[in-house]
mmCIF file of C-alpha atoms in Angstrom:
data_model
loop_
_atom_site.group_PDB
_atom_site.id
_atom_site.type_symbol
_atom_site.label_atom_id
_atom_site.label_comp_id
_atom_site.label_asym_id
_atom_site.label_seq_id
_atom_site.Cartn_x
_atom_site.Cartn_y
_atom_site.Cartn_z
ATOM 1 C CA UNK A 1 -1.665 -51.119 22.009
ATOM 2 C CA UNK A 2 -3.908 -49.999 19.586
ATOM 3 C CA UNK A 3 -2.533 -49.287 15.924
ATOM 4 C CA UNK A 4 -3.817 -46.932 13.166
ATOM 5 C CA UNK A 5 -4.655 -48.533 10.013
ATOM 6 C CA UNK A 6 -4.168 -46.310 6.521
ATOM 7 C CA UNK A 7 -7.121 -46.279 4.638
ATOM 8 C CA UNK A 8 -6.151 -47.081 0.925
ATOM 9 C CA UNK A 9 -7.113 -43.429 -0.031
ATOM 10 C CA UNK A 10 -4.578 -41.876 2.526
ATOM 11 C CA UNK A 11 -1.017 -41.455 1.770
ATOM 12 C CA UNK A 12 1.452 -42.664 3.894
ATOM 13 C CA UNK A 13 3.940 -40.779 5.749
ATOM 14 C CA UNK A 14 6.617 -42.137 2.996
ATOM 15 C CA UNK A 15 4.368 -40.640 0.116
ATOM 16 C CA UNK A 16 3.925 -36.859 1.961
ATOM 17 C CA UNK A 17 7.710 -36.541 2.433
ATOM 18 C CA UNK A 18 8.801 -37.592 -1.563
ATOM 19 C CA UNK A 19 6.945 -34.423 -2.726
ATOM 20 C CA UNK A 20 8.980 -31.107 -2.184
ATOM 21 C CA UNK A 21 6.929 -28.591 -0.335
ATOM 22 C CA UNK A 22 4.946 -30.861 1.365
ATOM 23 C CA UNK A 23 3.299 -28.626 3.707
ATOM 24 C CA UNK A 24 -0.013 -26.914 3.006
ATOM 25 C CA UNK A 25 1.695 -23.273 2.814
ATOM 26 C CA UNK A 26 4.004 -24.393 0.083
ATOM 27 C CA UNK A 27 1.783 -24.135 -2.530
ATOM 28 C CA UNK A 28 0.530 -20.716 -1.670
ATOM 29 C CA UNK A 29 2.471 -17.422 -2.843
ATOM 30 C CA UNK A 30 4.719 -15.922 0.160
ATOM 31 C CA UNK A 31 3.380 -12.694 1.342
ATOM 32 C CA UNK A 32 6.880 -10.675 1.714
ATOM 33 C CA UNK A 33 5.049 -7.529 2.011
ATOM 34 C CA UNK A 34 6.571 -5.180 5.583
ATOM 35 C CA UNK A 35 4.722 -5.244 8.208
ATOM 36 C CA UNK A 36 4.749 -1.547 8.965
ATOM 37 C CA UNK A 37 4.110 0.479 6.220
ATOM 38 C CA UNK A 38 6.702 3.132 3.831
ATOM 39 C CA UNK A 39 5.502 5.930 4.987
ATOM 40 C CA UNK A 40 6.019 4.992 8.903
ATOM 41 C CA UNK A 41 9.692 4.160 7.829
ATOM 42 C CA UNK A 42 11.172 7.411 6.208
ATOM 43 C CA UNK A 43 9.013 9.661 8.906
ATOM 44 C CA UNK A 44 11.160 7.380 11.521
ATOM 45 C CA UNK A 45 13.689 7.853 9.365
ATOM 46 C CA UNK A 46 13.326 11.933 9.014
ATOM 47 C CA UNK A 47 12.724 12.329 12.431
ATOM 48 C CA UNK A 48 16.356 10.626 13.176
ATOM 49 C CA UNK A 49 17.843 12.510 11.050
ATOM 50 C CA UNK A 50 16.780 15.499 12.206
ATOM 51 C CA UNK A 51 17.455 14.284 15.786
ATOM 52 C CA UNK A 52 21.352 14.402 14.549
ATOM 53 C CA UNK A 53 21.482 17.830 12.295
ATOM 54 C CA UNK A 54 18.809 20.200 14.414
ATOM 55 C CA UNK A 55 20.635 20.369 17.927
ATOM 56 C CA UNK A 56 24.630 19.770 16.335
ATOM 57 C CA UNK A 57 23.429 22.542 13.730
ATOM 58 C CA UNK A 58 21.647 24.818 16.298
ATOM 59 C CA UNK A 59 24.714 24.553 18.410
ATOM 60 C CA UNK A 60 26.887 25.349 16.104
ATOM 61 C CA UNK A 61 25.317 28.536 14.861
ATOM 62 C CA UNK A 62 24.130 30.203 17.922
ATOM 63 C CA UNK A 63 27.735 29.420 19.962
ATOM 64 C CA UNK A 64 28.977 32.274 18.076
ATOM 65 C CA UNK A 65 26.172 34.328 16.373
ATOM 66 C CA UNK A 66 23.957 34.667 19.200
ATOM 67 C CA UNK A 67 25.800 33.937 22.411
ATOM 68 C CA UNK A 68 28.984 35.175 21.791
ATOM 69 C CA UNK A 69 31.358 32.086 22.342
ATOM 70 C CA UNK A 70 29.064 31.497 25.306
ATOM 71 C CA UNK A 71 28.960 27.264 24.869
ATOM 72 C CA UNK A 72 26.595 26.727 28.108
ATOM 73 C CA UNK A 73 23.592 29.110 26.505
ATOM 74 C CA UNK A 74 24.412 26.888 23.042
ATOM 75 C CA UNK A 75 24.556 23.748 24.867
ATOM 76 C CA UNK A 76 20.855 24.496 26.357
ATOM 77 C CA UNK A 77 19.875 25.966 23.242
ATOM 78 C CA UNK A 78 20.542 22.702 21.630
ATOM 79 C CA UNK A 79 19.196 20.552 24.263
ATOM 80 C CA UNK A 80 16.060 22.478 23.800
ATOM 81 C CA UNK A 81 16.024 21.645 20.285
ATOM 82 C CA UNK A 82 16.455 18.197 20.510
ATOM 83 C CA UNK A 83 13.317 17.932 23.171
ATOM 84 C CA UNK A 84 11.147 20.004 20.262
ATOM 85 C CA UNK A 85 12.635 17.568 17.462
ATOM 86 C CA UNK A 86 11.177 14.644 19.960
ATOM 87 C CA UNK A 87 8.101 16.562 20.594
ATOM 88 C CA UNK A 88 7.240 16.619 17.025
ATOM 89 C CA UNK A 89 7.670 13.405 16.387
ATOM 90 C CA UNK A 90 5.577 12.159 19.082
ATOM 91 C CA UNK A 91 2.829 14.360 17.957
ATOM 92 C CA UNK A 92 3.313 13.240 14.398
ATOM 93 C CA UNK A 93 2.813 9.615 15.567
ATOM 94 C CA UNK A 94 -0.342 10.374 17.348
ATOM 95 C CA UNK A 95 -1.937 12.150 14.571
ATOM 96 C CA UNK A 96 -1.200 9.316 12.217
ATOM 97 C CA UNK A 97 -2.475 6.866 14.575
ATOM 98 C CA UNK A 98 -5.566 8.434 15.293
ATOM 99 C CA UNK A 99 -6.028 9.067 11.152
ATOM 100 C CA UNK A 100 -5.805 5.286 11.077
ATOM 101 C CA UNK A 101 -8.614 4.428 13.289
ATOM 102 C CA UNK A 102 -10.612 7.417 12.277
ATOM 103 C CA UNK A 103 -10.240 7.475 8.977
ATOM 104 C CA UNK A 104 -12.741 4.822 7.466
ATOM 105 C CA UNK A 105 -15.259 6.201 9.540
ATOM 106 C CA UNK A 106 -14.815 10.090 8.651
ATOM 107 C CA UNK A 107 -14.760 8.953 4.961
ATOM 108 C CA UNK A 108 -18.271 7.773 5.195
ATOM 109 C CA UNK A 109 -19.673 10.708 6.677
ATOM 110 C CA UNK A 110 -18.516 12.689 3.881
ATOM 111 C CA UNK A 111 -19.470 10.498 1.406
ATOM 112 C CA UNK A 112 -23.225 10.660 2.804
ATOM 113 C CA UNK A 113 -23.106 14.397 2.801
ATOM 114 C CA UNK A 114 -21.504 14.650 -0.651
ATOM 115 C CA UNK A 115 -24.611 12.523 -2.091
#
């Protein structure tokens, strides 16, 4: 079998372990930024929300006001509600992801037509 020799400039094995942090990433700073962004987060977060109060709140007010203790019409009413709550948010997250990848690019057109 064929053995490694250390050359005298190479630490051993024995000399990497005695430090603490011996791996290459230790001595770098820790990136503990999130991976998706604020903004993403309390929109998810609205949207949920909303999700809860919007069909509970629409039920609640048209059971009596509009469709005179009629709970089926409220019940629809607030299913409707919820669908439109869901709608919005998918078309918020569409817009925002097409403003990511076409922003940079929009931005230089308008900086060429600005100069």
């Amino acid at each position: 079998m064929a053995t490694r020799r250390i050359i005298s400039s190479e630490k051993t094995l024995l000399e990497k372990d005695d430090r603490i942090g011996s791996s290459p990433a230790a001595n770098e700073k820790s990136n503990i930024t999130p991976a998706v962004p604020t903004s993403v987060i309390l929109k998810l977060l609205a949207f949920t929300l909303a999700m809860i109060v919007v069909p509970i709140g629409s039920y609640f007010l048209t059971v009596d006001n509009l469709f005179k203790g009629n709970a089926t019409y409220a019940g629809a009413t607030a299913a409707i509600m919820a669908n439109m709550v869901l709608i919005g948010y998918i078309i918020v997250a569409m817009a925002e992801d097409q403003s990511d990848t076409l922003g940079p690019a929009q931005d230089g057109v308008e900086r060429k037509k600005d100069r």
